[in-house]
Amino acid sequence: MSADNRHHDAILRDAADRLSSEESLTGICASLCHRGPLPSHDAARQIVDLTRAIVFPGYFGDNDAGCENIRDFTGVWIEKLYRILSHQIHAGISLNGSPVDARSIAEEKADRFISRLPELRRLLKADAIATYHGDPAASSVGEVIYCYPGISAICHYRIAHELSLLGVPVLPRMISEQAHSETGVDIHPDATIGESLTIDHGTGIVIGATAIVGNNVKIYQGVTLGAKSFDLDDNGNPVKGVPRHPIIGNNVIIYSNATILGRITIGDNAVIGGNIWVTQDVEPGEKLIQAKANNILRLKN
């Protein structure tokens, strides 16, 4: 073996040794933290796909699902959803420590999620109808359900939110981050969002964990419902569990690239114009728009 090859092998062995040391692995190696199964990203996608098939049959799942056989398809989908969901909830519980009754806890939470599916359909149907009526370019509610990234993002959010309300760890965030990756819409599963939400275009929207959004709200691309700088504890770590995101009233419209920060309230029927930075309360019915720029230079040939 040449000197160059020996030097190359020594570099590889040294890197492998250092990367395998307990000191290096502490806190970031799953098998050192717990011995149970990890939640699966593929299974999380299956949970979303099955839920969408149940909520919007024919558009998702088996295209042969129709009024004459919908009961059979729905029964099969629900059974499969329950099996995958209970297993993934159990994996999530195990990730945070494994109580002796983790399996029964997971099965009970999966049952409760299944029982919420009719309400989930009602909410998502209202979202789809609101989006259709709010977009002149939409040709039908079916087009909105089948094609619109905003509805896809809302669907992921509402599934993740239901799981979060049930106290399911890890899995809600996995589902919301899949929507973030696929649509560019980042909605934290702990955010509270009312009925008939419209997300128009969607890309770049961020809604934080403690945000509260009312009914019949329309949000355009690039909108942020975020937090201002956060408080630190005595150890310099962010203080968690403090409401720090905006409260958005009913029938509010927020145009593209508006940034709304802090625990402020945007009143009912308010309109927030595009490219505006909002850090103070907005009264009900108030409209915030950019001042006209009188210093624009227009050049003509």
PDB file of C-alpha atoms in Angstrom:
ATOM      1  CA  MET A   1       0.000   0.000   0.000  1.00  0.00           C
ATOM      2  CA  SER A   2       1.393   3.365  -0.953  1.00  0.00           C
ATOM      3  CA  ALA A   3       1.995   6.146   1.540  1.00  0.00           C
ATOM      4  CA  ASP A   4      -0.853   8.141  -0.006  1.00  0.00           C
ATOM      5  CA  ASN A   5      -3.266   5.238   0.449  1.00  0.00           C
ATOM      6  CA  ARG A   6      -2.172   4.709   4.063  1.00  0.00           C
ATOM      7  CA  HIS A   7      -2.688   8.405   4.755  1.00  0.00           C
ATOM      8  CA  HIS A   8      -6.146   8.265   3.122  1.00  0.00           C
ATOM      9  CA  ASP A   9      -7.160   5.201   5.176  1.00  0.00           C
ATOM     10  CA  ALA A  10      -5.910   6.844   8.379  1.00  0.00           C
ATOM     11  CA  ILE A  11      -8.082   9.907   7.704  1.00  0.00           C
ATOM     12  CA  LEU A  12     -11.171   7.732   7.156  1.00  0.00           C
ATOM     13  CA  ARG A  13     -10.539   5.611  10.294  1.00  0.00           C
ATOM     14  CA  ASP A  14      -9.944   8.684  12.424  1.00  0.00           C
ATOM     15  CA  ALA A  15     -13.177  10.320  11.217  1.00  0.00           C
ATOM     16  CA  ALA A  16     -15.131   7.109  11.838  1.00  0.00           C
ATOM     17  CA  ASP A  17     -13.654   6.755  15.338  1.00  0.00           C
ATOM     18  CA  ARG A  18     -14.463  10.317  16.331  1.00  0.00           C
ATOM     19  CA  LEU A  19     -17.995  10.174  14.869  1.00  0.00           C
ATOM     20  CA  SER A  20     -18.652   6.917  16.761  1.00  0.00           C
ATOM     21  CA  SER A  21     -17.536   8.155  20.154  1.00  0.00           C
ATOM     22  CA  GLU A  22     -20.148   8.355  22.906  1.00  0.00           C
ATOM     23  CA  GLU A  23     -19.288  12.003  23.542  1.00  0.00           C
ATOM     24  CA  SER A  24     -20.031  12.889  19.926  1.00  0.00           C
ATOM     25  CA  LEU A  25     -23.263  10.848  19.829  1.00  0.00           C
ATOM     26  CA  THR A  26     -24.786  12.008  23.117  1.00  0.00           C
ATOM     27  CA  GLY A  27     -28.111  13.738  22.527  1.00  0.00           C
ATOM     28  CA  ILE A  28     -28.268  13.157  18.762  1.00  0.00           C
ATOM     29  CA  CYS A  29     -28.271   9.359  18.307  1.00  0.00           C
ATOM     30  CA  ALA A  30     -31.786   7.921  18.495  1.00  0.00           C
ATOM     31  CA  SER A  31     -30.682   4.499  19.712  1.00  0.00           C
ATOM     32  CA  LEU A  32     -28.872   6.083  22.664  1.00  0.00           C
ATOM     33  CA  CYS A  33     -31.966   8.120  23.595  1.00  0.00           C
ATOM     34  CA  HIS A  34     -34.554   5.339  23.415  1.00  0.00           C
ATOM     35  CA  ARG A  35     -34.935   1.771  22.212  1.00  0.00           C
ATOM     36  CA  GLY A  36     -38.384   1.912  20.644  1.00  0.00           C
ATOM     37  CA  PRO A  37     -39.420   2.464  17.026  1.00  0.00           C
ATOM     38  CA  LEU A  38     -39.177   5.929  15.503  1.00  0.00           C
ATOM     39  CA  PRO A  39     -42.206   7.530  13.824  1.00  0.00           C
ATOM     40  CA  SER A  40     -42.015   7.057  10.056  1.00  0.00           C
ATOM     41  CA  HIS A  41     -42.177   9.915   7.557  1.00  0.00           C
ATOM     42  CA  ASP A  42     -43.625   7.522   4.982  1.00  0.00           C
ATOM     43  CA  ALA A  43     -46.318   6.437   7.427  1.00  0.00           C
ATOM     44  CA  ALA A  44     -47.116  10.096   8.186  1.00  0.00           C
ATOM     45  CA  ARG A  45     -47.742  10.607   4.456  1.00  0.00           C
ATOM     46  CA  GLN A  46     -49.993   7.550   4.430  1.00  0.00           C
ATOM     47  CA  ILE A  47     -51.989   9.008   7.329  1.00  0.00           C
ATOM     48  CA  VAL A  48     -52.551  12.212   5.365  1.00  0.00           C
ATOM     49  CA  ASP A  49     -53.378  10.322   2.159  1.00  0.00           C
ATOM     50  CA  LEU A  50     -55.891   8.047   3.878  1.00  0.00           C
ATOM     51  CA  THR A  51     -57.504  10.928   5.746  1.00  0.00           C
ATOM     52  CA  ARG A  52     -57.870  12.905   2.520  1.00  0.00           C
ATOM     53  CA  ALA A  53     -59.376   9.843   0.821  1.00  0.00           C
ATOM     54  CA  ILE A  54     -61.954   9.579   3.610  1.00  0.00           C
ATOM     55  CA  VAL A  55     -62.700  13.310   3.677  1.00  0.00           C
ATOM     56  CA  PHE A  56     -62.726  13.831  -0.109  1.00  0.00           C
ATOM     57  CA  PRO A  57     -63.568  10.406  -1.607  1.00  0.00           C
ATOM     58  CA  GLY A  58     -62.964  10.031  -5.312  1.00  0.00           C
ATOM     59  CA  TYR A  59     -60.561  12.964  -5.433  1.00  0.00           C
ATOM     60  CA  PHE A  60     -58.044  11.032  -3.351  1.00  0.00           C
ATOM     61  CA  GLY A  61     -57.669   7.334  -2.704  1.00  0.00           C
ATOM     62  CA  ASP A  62     -59.462   5.001  -5.113  1.00  0.00           C
ATOM     63  CA  ASN A  63     -61.097   6.845  -7.999  1.00  0.00           C
ATOM     64  CA  ASP A  64     -63.736   4.102  -8.186  1.00  0.00           C
ATOM     65  CA  ALA A  65     -65.249   5.248  -4.894  1.00  0.00           C
ATOM     66  CA  GLY A  66     -68.806   6.418  -5.540  1.00  0.00           C
ATOM     67  CA  CYS A  67     -72.155   6.804  -3.835  1.00  0.00           C
ATOM     68  CA  GLU A  68     -73.069   3.153  -4.410  1.00  0.00           C
ATOM     69  CA  ASN A  69     -69.950   1.726  -2.725  1.00  0.00           C
ATOM     70  CA  ILE A  70     -68.676   4.561  -0.537  1.00  0.00           C
ATOM     71  CA  ARG A  71     -69.523   2.742   2.710  1.00  0.00           C
ATOM     72  CA  ASP A  72     -67.286  -0.183   1.761  1.00  0.00           C
ATOM     73  CA  PHE A  73     -64.372   2.016   0.719  1.00  0.00           C
ATOM     74  CA  THR A  74     -64.700   4.195   3.806  1.00  0.00           C
ATOM     75  CA  GLY A  75     -64.716   1.188   6.114  1.00  0.00           C
ATOM     76  CA  VAL A  76     -61.549  -0.202   4.545  1.00  0.00           C
ATOM     77  CA  TRP A  77     -59.780   3.176   4.666  1.00  0.00           C
ATOM     78  CA  ILE A  78     -60.731   3.759   8.300  1.00  0.00           C
ATOM     79  CA  GLU A  79     -59.441   0.325   9.348  1.00  0.00           C
ATOM     80  CA  LYS A  80     -56.140   0.940   7.582  1.00  0.00           C
ATOM     81  CA  LEU A  81     -55.857   4.466   8.977  1.00  0.00           C
ATOM     82  CA  TYR A  82     -56.456   3.190  12.505  1.00  0.00           C
ATOM     83  CA  ARG A  83     -53.706   0.553  12.216  1.00  0.00           C
ATOM     84  CA  ILE A  84     -51.096   2.954  10.844  1.00  0.00           C
ATOM     85  CA  LEU A  85     -52.080   5.811  13.139  1.00  0.00           C
ATOM     86  CA  SER A  86     -52.077   3.786  16.358  1.00  0.00           C
ATOM     87  CA  HIS A  87     -48.643   2.383  15.503  1.00  0.00           C
ATOM     88  CA  GLN A  88     -47.220   5.841  14.728  1.00  0.00           C
ATOM     89  CA  ILE A  89     -48.721   7.396  17.860  1.00  0.00           C
ATOM     90  CA  HIS A  90     -47.156   4.592  19.873  1.00  0.00           C
ATOM     91  CA  ALA A  91     -43.794   5.295  18.222  1.00  0.00           C
ATOM     92  CA  GLY A  92     -44.133   8.990  19.065  1.00  0.00           C
ATOM     93  CA  ILE A  93     -44.973   8.244  22.679  1.00  0.00           C
ATOM     94  CA  SER A  94     -41.991   5.879  22.881  1.00  0.00           C
ATOM     95  CA  LEU A  95     -39.710   8.597  21.536  1.00  0.00           C
ATOM     96  CA  ASN A  96     -40.496  10.712  24.609  1.00  0.00           C
ATOM     97  CA  GLY A  97     -40.121   7.790  27.014  1.00  0.00           C
ATOM     98  CA  SER A  98     -42.184   4.597  26.987  1.00  0.00           C
ATOM     99  CA  PRO A  99     -44.851   4.237  29.693  1.00  0.00           C
ATOM    100  CA  VAL A 100     -46.008   0.677  30.310  1.00  0.00           C
ATOM    101  CA  ASP A 101     -49.445   1.455  28.853  1.00  0.00           C
ATOM    102  CA  ALA A 102     -48.134   3.273  25.750  1.00  0.00           C
ATOM    103  CA  ARG A 103     -49.857   0.846  23.387  1.00  0.00           C
ATOM    104  CA  SER A 104     -53.298   1.301  24.937  1.00  0.00           C
ATOM    105  CA  ILE A 105     -52.794   5.082  25.110  1.00  0.00           C
ATOM    106  CA  ALA A 106     -51.933   5.115  21.395  1.00  0.00           C
ATOM    107  CA  GLU A 107     -54.970   3.015  20.486  1.00  0.00           C
ATOM    108  CA  GLU A 108     -57.268   5.270  22.509  1.00  0.00           C
ATOM    109  CA  LYS A 109     -55.896   8.393  20.814  1.00  0.00           C
ATOM    110  CA  ALA A 110     -56.283   6.773  17.381  1.00  0.00           C
ATOM    111  CA  ASP A 111     -59.916   5.958  18.225  1.00  0.00           C
ATOM    112  CA  ARG A 112     -60.547   9.558  19.212  1.00  0.00           C
ATOM    113  CA  PHE A 113     -58.995  10.848  15.992  1.00  0.00           C
ATOM    114  CA  ILE A 114     -61.184   8.513  13.925  1.00  0.00           C
ATOM    115  CA  SER A 115     -64.257   9.784  15.779  1.00  0.00           C
ATOM    116  CA  ARG A 116     -63.334  13.334  14.728  1.00  0.00           C
ATOM    117  CA  LEU A 117     -63.273  12.564  10.996  1.00  0.00           C
ATOM    118  CA  PRO A 118     -66.869  13.752  10.329  1.00  0.00           C
ATOM    119  CA  GLU A 119     -66.052  17.113  11.941  1.00  0.00           C
ATOM    120  CA  LEU A 120     -62.776  17.238  10.022  1.00  0.00           C
ATOM    121  CA  ARG A 121     -64.720  16.770   6.780  1.00  0.00           C
ATOM    122  CA  ARG A 122     -67.125  19.553   7.736  1.00  0.00           C
ATOM    123  CA  LEU A 123     -64.257  21.971   8.376  1.00  0.00           C
ATOM    124  CA  LEU A 124     -62.326  21.093   5.220  1.00  0.00           C
ATOM    125  CA  LYS A 125     -65.472  21.269   3.101  1.00  0.00           C
ATOM    126  CA  ALA A 126     -66.066  24.804   4.414  1.00  0.00           C
ATOM    127  CA  ASP A 127     -62.439  25.697   3.642  1.00  0.00           C
ATOM    128  CA  ALA A 128     -62.786  24.427   0.077  1.00  0.00           C
ATOM    129  CA  ILE A 129     -66.042  26.303  -0.511  1.00  0.00           C
ATOM    130  CA  ALA A 130     -64.598  29.526   0.937  1.00  0.00           C
ATOM    131  CA  THR A 131     -61.542  29.174  -1.301  1.00  0.00           C
ATOM    132  CA  TYR A 132     -63.722  28.631  -4.364  1.00  0.00           C
ATOM    133  CA  HIS A 133     -65.862  31.691  -3.652  1.00  0.00           C
ATOM    134  CA  GLY A 134     -62.766  33.734  -2.840  1.00  0.00           C
ATOM    135  CA  ASP A 135     -60.932  33.022  -6.083  1.00  0.00           C
ATOM    136  CA  PRO A 136     -62.439  34.181  -9.409  1.00  0.00           C
ATOM    137  CA  ALA A 137     -59.967  31.900 -11.210  1.00  0.00           C
ATOM    138  CA  ALA A 138     -61.388  28.749  -9.590  1.00  0.00           C
ATOM    139  CA  SER A 139     -63.742  26.883 -11.929  1.00  0.00           C
ATOM    140  CA  SER A 140     -65.259  24.554  -9.308  1.00  0.00           C
ATOM    141  CA  VAL A 141     -65.004  23.373  -5.724  1.00  0.00           C
ATOM    142  CA  GLY A 142     -63.659  20.103  -7.123  1.00  0.00           C
ATOM    143  CA  GLU A 143     -60.766  21.920  -8.781  1.00  0.00           C
ATOM    144  CA  VAL A 144     -59.958  23.589  -5.475  1.00  0.00           C
ATOM    145  CA  ILE A 145     -59.999  20.278  -3.596  1.00  0.00           C
ATOM    146  CA  TYR A 146     -57.943  18.416  -6.172  1.00  0.00           C
ATOM    147  CA  CYS A 147     -55.405  21.032  -7.270  1.00  0.00           C
ATOM    148  CA  TYR A 148     -54.984  23.950  -4.873  1.00  0.00           C
ATOM    149  CA  PRO A 149     -51.869  23.938  -2.665  1.00  0.00           C
ATOM    150  CA  GLY A 150     -53.675  26.134  -0.144  1.00  0.00           C
ATOM    151  CA  ILE A 151     -56.266  23.426   0.497  1.00  0.00           C
ATOM    152  CA  SER A 152     -53.527  20.807   0.699  1.00  0.00           C
ATOM    153  CA  ALA A 153     -51.737  22.900   3.340  1.00  0.00           C
ATOM    154  CA  ILE A 154     -54.970  23.462   5.286  1.00  0.00           C
ATOM    155  CA  CYS A 155     -55.739  19.738   5.154  1.00  0.00           C
ATOM    156  CA  HIS A 156     -52.317  18.876   6.569  1.00  0.00           C
ATOM    157  CA  TYR A 157     -52.776  21.538   9.247  1.00  0.00           C
ATOM    158  CA  ARG A 158     -56.218  20.348  10.351  1.00  0.00           C
ATOM    159  CA  ILE A 159     -55.031  16.728  10.588  1.00  0.00           C
ATOM    160  CA  ALA A 160     -51.931  17.774  12.537  1.00  0.00           C
ATOM    161  CA  HIS A 161     -53.977  20.077  14.781  1.00  0.00           C
ATOM    162  CA  GLU A 162     -56.422  17.310  15.718  1.00  0.00           C
ATOM    163  CA  LEU A 163     -53.501  15.085  16.655  1.00  0.00           C
ATOM    164  CA  SER A 164     -51.901  17.904  18.622  1.00  0.00           C
ATOM    165  CA  LEU A 165     -55.132  18.463  20.563  1.00  0.00           C
ATOM    166  CA  LEU A 166     -55.019  14.768  21.470  1.00  0.00           C
ATOM    167  CA  GLY A 167     -51.555  15.230  22.933  1.00  0.00           C
ATOM    168  CA  VAL A 168     -49.830  13.166  20.254  1.00  0.00           C
ATOM    169  CA  PRO A 169     -46.083  13.949  20.214  1.00  0.00           C
ATOM    170  CA  VAL A 170     -43.840  14.351  17.138  1.00  0.00           C
ATOM    171  CA  LEU A 171     -46.331  13.164  14.487  1.00  0.00           C
ATOM    172  CA  PRO A 172     -48.239  16.492  14.170  1.00  0.00           C
ATOM    173  CA  ARG A 173     -45.021  18.363  13.459  1.00  0.00           C
ATOM    174  CA  MET A 174     -43.945  15.742  10.914  1.00  0.00           C
ATOM    175  CA  ILE A 175     -47.227  16.230   9.048  1.00  0.00           C
ATOM    176  CA  SER A 176     -47.052  20.031   9.132  1.00  0.00           C
ATOM    177  CA  GLU A 177     -43.455  19.998   7.895  1.00  0.00           C
ATOM    178  CA  GLN A 178     -44.448  17.772   4.980  1.00  0.00           C
ATOM    179  CA  ALA A 179     -46.978  20.435   3.961  1.00  0.00           C
ATOM    180  CA  HIS A 180     -44.282  23.085   4.393  1.00  0.00           C
ATOM    181  CA  SER A 181     -41.983  21.162   2.061  1.00  0.00           C
ATOM    182  CA  GLU A 182     -44.674  20.477  -0.547  1.00  0.00           C
ATOM    183  CA  THR A 183     -46.537  23.808  -0.589  1.00  0.00           C
ATOM    184  CA  GLY A 184     -44.276  26.423   1.017  1.00  0.00           C
ATOM    185  CA  VAL A 185     -46.945  27.012   3.692  1.00  0.00           C
ATOM    186  CA  ASP A 186     -45.681  26.679   7.282  1.00  0.00           C
ATOM    187  CA  ILE A 187     -48.529  26.364   9.790  1.00  0.00           C
ATOM    188  CA  HIS A 188     -47.626  25.156  13.266  1.00  0.00           C
ATOM    189  CA  PRO A 189     -50.011  22.375  14.362  1.00  0.00           C
ATOM    190  CA  ASP A 190     -50.685  24.155  17.668  1.00  0.00           C
ATOM    191  CA  ALA A 191     -52.073  27.269  15.953  1.00  0.00           C
ATOM    192  CA  THR A 192     -55.829  27.760  16.403  1.00  0.00           C
ATOM    193  CA  ILE A 193     -57.663  28.445  13.136  1.00  0.00           C
ATOM    194  CA  GLY A 194     -61.407  28.910  12.712  1.00  0.00           C
ATOM    195  CA  GLU A 195     -63.741  27.875   9.927  1.00  0.00           C
ATOM    196  CA  SER A 196     -63.707  28.759   6.218  1.00  0.00           C
ATOM    197  CA  LEU A 197     -60.044  29.652   5.891  1.00  0.00           C
ATOM    198  CA  THR A 198     -58.806  30.735   2.463  1.00  0.00           C
ATOM    199  CA  ILE A 199     -55.114  30.526   1.601  1.00  0.00           C
ATOM    200  CA  ASP A 200     -54.609  32.137  -1.799  1.00  0.00           C
ATOM    201  CA  HIS A 201     -51.441  31.032  -3.650  1.00  0.00           C
ATOM    202  CA  GLY A 202     -49.905  30.181  -0.295  1.00  0.00           C
ATOM    203  CA  THR A 203     -46.161  30.145  -0.875  1.00  0.00           C
ATOM    204  CA  GLY A 204     -44.216  31.692   1.995  1.00  0.00           C
ATOM    205  CA  ILE A 205     -47.045  31.868   4.546  1.00  0.00           C
ATOM    206  CA  VAL A 206     -45.939  31.333   8.164  1.00  0.00           C
ATOM    207  CA  ILE A 207     -48.399  30.941  11.064  1.00  0.00           C
ATOM    208  CA  GLY A 208     -46.851  30.497  14.503  1.00  0.00           C
ATOM    209  CA  ALA A 209     -47.741  28.092  17.284  1.00  0.00           C
ATOM    210  CA  THR A 210     -49.778  30.443  19.495  1.00  0.00           C
ATOM    211  CA  ALA A 211     -51.538  32.320  16.686  1.00  0.00           C
ATOM    212  CA  ILE A 212     -55.340  32.456  16.808  1.00  0.00           C
ATOM    213  CA  VAL A 213     -57.192  32.967  13.515  1.00  0.00           C
ATOM    214  CA  GLY A 214     -60.946  33.569  13.353  1.00  0.00           C
ATOM    215  CA  ASN A 215     -63.587  32.504  10.843  1.00  0.00           C
ATOM    216  CA  ASN A 216     -63.742  33.513   7.165  1.00  0.00           C
ATOM    217  CA  VAL A 217     -60.161  34.787   7.061  1.00  0.00           C
ATOM    218  CA  LYS A 218     -58.341  35.152   3.747  1.00  0.00           C
ATOM    219  CA  ILE A 219     -54.535  35.080   3.678  1.00  0.00           C
ATOM    220  CA  TYR A 220     -52.368  35.716   0.631  1.00  0.00           C
ATOM    221  CA  GLN A 221     -48.855  34.521  -0.146  1.00  0.00           C
ATOM    222  CA  GLY A 222     -45.886  35.619   1.914  1.00  0.00           C
ATOM    223  CA  VAL A 223     -47.882  36.544   5.031  1.00  0.00           C
ATOM    224  CA  THR A 224     -46.230  36.025   8.422  1.00  0.00           C
ATOM    225  CA  LEU A 225     -48.159  35.708  11.680  1.00  0.00           C
ATOM    226  CA  GLY A 226     -45.074  35.638  13.839  1.00  0.00           C
ATOM    227  CA  ALA A 227     -43.498  36.591  17.136  1.00  0.00           C
ATOM    228  CA  LYS A 228     -41.264  39.466  18.088  1.00  0.00           C
ATOM    229  CA  SER A 229     -38.042  38.819  19.981  1.00  0.00           C
ATOM    230  CA  PHE A 230     -38.718  36.421  22.834  1.00  0.00           C
ATOM    231  CA  ASP A 231     -37.796  36.497  26.506  1.00  0.00           C
ATOM    232  CA  LEU A 232     -34.924  34.371  27.814  1.00  0.00           C
ATOM    233  CA  ASP A 233     -34.749  32.501  31.120  1.00  0.00           C
ATOM    234  CA  ASP A 234     -31.872  32.708  33.591  1.00  0.00           C
ATOM    235  CA  ASN A 235     -29.907  30.195  31.516  1.00  0.00           C
ATOM    236  CA  GLY A 236     -30.309  32.168  28.294  1.00  0.00           C
ATOM    237  CA  ASN A 237     -32.874  29.784  26.790  1.00  0.00           C
ATOM    238  CA  PRO A 238     -36.137  30.963  25.166  1.00  0.00           C
ATOM    239  CA  VAL A 239     -39.121  31.011  27.530  1.00  0.00           C
ATOM    240  CA  LYS A 240     -41.635  28.539  26.129  1.00  0.00           C
ATOM    241  CA  GLY A 241     -45.404  28.328  26.460  1.00  0.00           C
ATOM    242  CA  VAL A 242     -46.010  32.088  26.366  1.00  0.00           C
ATOM    243  CA  PRO A 243     -48.593  33.426  23.845  1.00  0.00           C
ATOM    244  CA  ARG A 244     -46.493  35.438  21.422  1.00  0.00           C
ATOM    245  CA  HIS A 245     -48.299  35.377  18.059  1.00  0.00           C
ATOM    246  CA  PRO A 246     -51.165  37.520  16.732  1.00  0.00           C
ATOM    247  CA  ILE A 247     -54.894  37.100  17.236  1.00  0.00           C
ATOM    248  CA  ILE A 248     -56.749  37.550  13.938  1.00  0.00           C
ATOM    249  CA  GLY A 249     -60.481  38.320  14.106  1.00  0.00           C
ATOM    250  CA  ASN A 250     -63.289  37.139  11.842  1.00  0.00           C
ATOM    251  CA  ASN A 251     -63.646  38.187   8.181  1.00  0.00           C
ATOM    252  CA  VAL A 252     -60.122  39.606   8.014  1.00  0.00           C
ATOM    253  CA  ILE A 253     -58.181  39.883   4.750  1.00  0.00           C
ATOM    254  CA  ILE A 254     -54.378  39.921   4.876  1.00  0.00           C
ATOM    255  CA  TYR A 255     -52.694  40.725   1.575  1.00  0.00           C
ATOM    256  CA  SER A 256     -49.382  39.417   0.297  1.00  0.00           C
ATOM    257  CA  ASN A 257     -46.145  39.813   2.243  1.00  0.00           C
ATOM    258  CA  ALA A 258     -47.753  41.491   5.250  1.00  0.00           C
ATOM    259  CA  THR A 259     -45.824  40.789   8.449  1.00  0.00           C
ATOM    260  CA  ILE A 260     -47.862  40.784  11.677  1.00  0.00           C
ATOM    261  CA  LEU A 261     -45.798  40.263  14.820  1.00  0.00           C
ATOM    262  CA  GLY A 262     -46.405  39.851  18.529  1.00  0.00           C
ATOM    263  CA  ARG A 263     -49.459  39.184  20.688  1.00  0.00           C
ATOM    264  CA  ILE A 264     -51.559  41.862  19.053  1.00  0.00           C
ATOM    265  CA  THR A 265     -55.175  41.746  17.895  1.00  0.00           C
ATOM    266  CA  ILE A 266     -56.415  42.382  14.380  1.00  0.00           C
ATOM    267  CA  GLY A 267     -60.107  43.227  14.797  1.00  0.00           C
ATOM    268  CA  ASP A 268     -63.032  41.728  12.886  1.00  0.00           C
ATOM    269  CA  ASN A 269     -63.469  42.847   9.256  1.00  0.00           C
ATOM    270  CA  ALA A 270     -60.059  44.533   9.166  1.00  0.00           C
ATOM    271  CA  VAL A 271     -57.997  44.641   5.973  1.00  0.00           C
ATOM    272  CA  ILE A 272     -54.203  44.499   6.100  1.00  0.00           C
ATOM    273  CA  GLY A 273     -52.562  45.687   2.890  1.00  0.00           C
ATOM    274  CA  GLY A 274     -49.555  44.099   1.253  1.00  0.00           C
ATOM    275  CA  ASN A 275     -45.945  44.604   2.340  1.00  0.00           C
ATOM    276  CA  ILE A 276     -46.899  46.138   5.684  1.00  0.00           C
ATOM    277  CA  TRP A 277     -45.164  45.584   9.031  1.00  0.00           C
ATOM    278  CA  VAL A 278     -47.793  45.474  11.842  1.00  0.00           C
ATOM    279  CA  THR A 279     -46.825  45.359  15.526  1.00  0.00           C
ATOM    280  CA  GLN A 280     -49.783  47.202  17.117  1.00  0.00           C
ATOM    281  CA  ASP A 281     -53.479  46.364  17.467  1.00  0.00           C
ATOM    282  CA  VAL A 282     -55.760  47.047  14.522  1.00  0.00           C
ATOM    283  CA  GLU A 283     -59.323  48.151  15.245  1.00  0.00           C
ATOM    284  CA  PRO A 284     -62.341  46.250  13.858  1.00  0.00           C
ATOM    285  CA  GLY A 285     -63.084  47.388  10.315  1.00  0.00           C
ATOM    286  CA  GLU A 286     -59.816  49.314  10.034  1.00  0.00           C
ATOM    287  CA  LYS A 287     -57.816  49.215   6.808  1.00  0.00           C
ATOM    288  CA  LEU A 288     -54.040  49.466   6.793  1.00  0.00           C
ATOM    289  CA  ILE A 289     -52.445  50.259   3.457  1.00  0.00           C
ATOM    290  CA  GLN A 290     -49.092  51.570   2.337  1.00  0.00           C
ATOM    291  CA  ALA A 291     -48.759  55.302   1.925  1.00  0.00           C
ATOM    292  CA  LYS A 292     -48.373  56.316  -1.681  1.00  0.00           C
ATOM    293  CA  ALA A 293     -44.789  56.801  -2.708  1.00  0.00           C
ATOM    294  CA  ASN A 294     -44.362  60.182  -4.360  1.00  0.00           C
ATOM    295  CA  ASN A 295     -40.689  59.692  -5.068  1.00  0.00           C
ATOM    296  CA  ILE A 296     -40.981  56.988  -7.721  1.00  0.00           C
ATOM    297  CA  LEU A 297     -38.846  57.786 -10.718  1.00  0.00           C
ATOM    298  CA  ARG A 298     -40.577  56.939 -14.005  1.00  0.00           C
ATOM    299  CA  LEU A 299     -38.291  56.647 -16.991  1.00  0.00           C
ATOM    300  CA  LYS A 300     -39.699  56.628 -20.499  1.00  0.00           C
ATOM    301  CA  ASN A 301     -37.854  55.908 -23.723  1.00  0.00           C
TER     302      ASN A 301
END
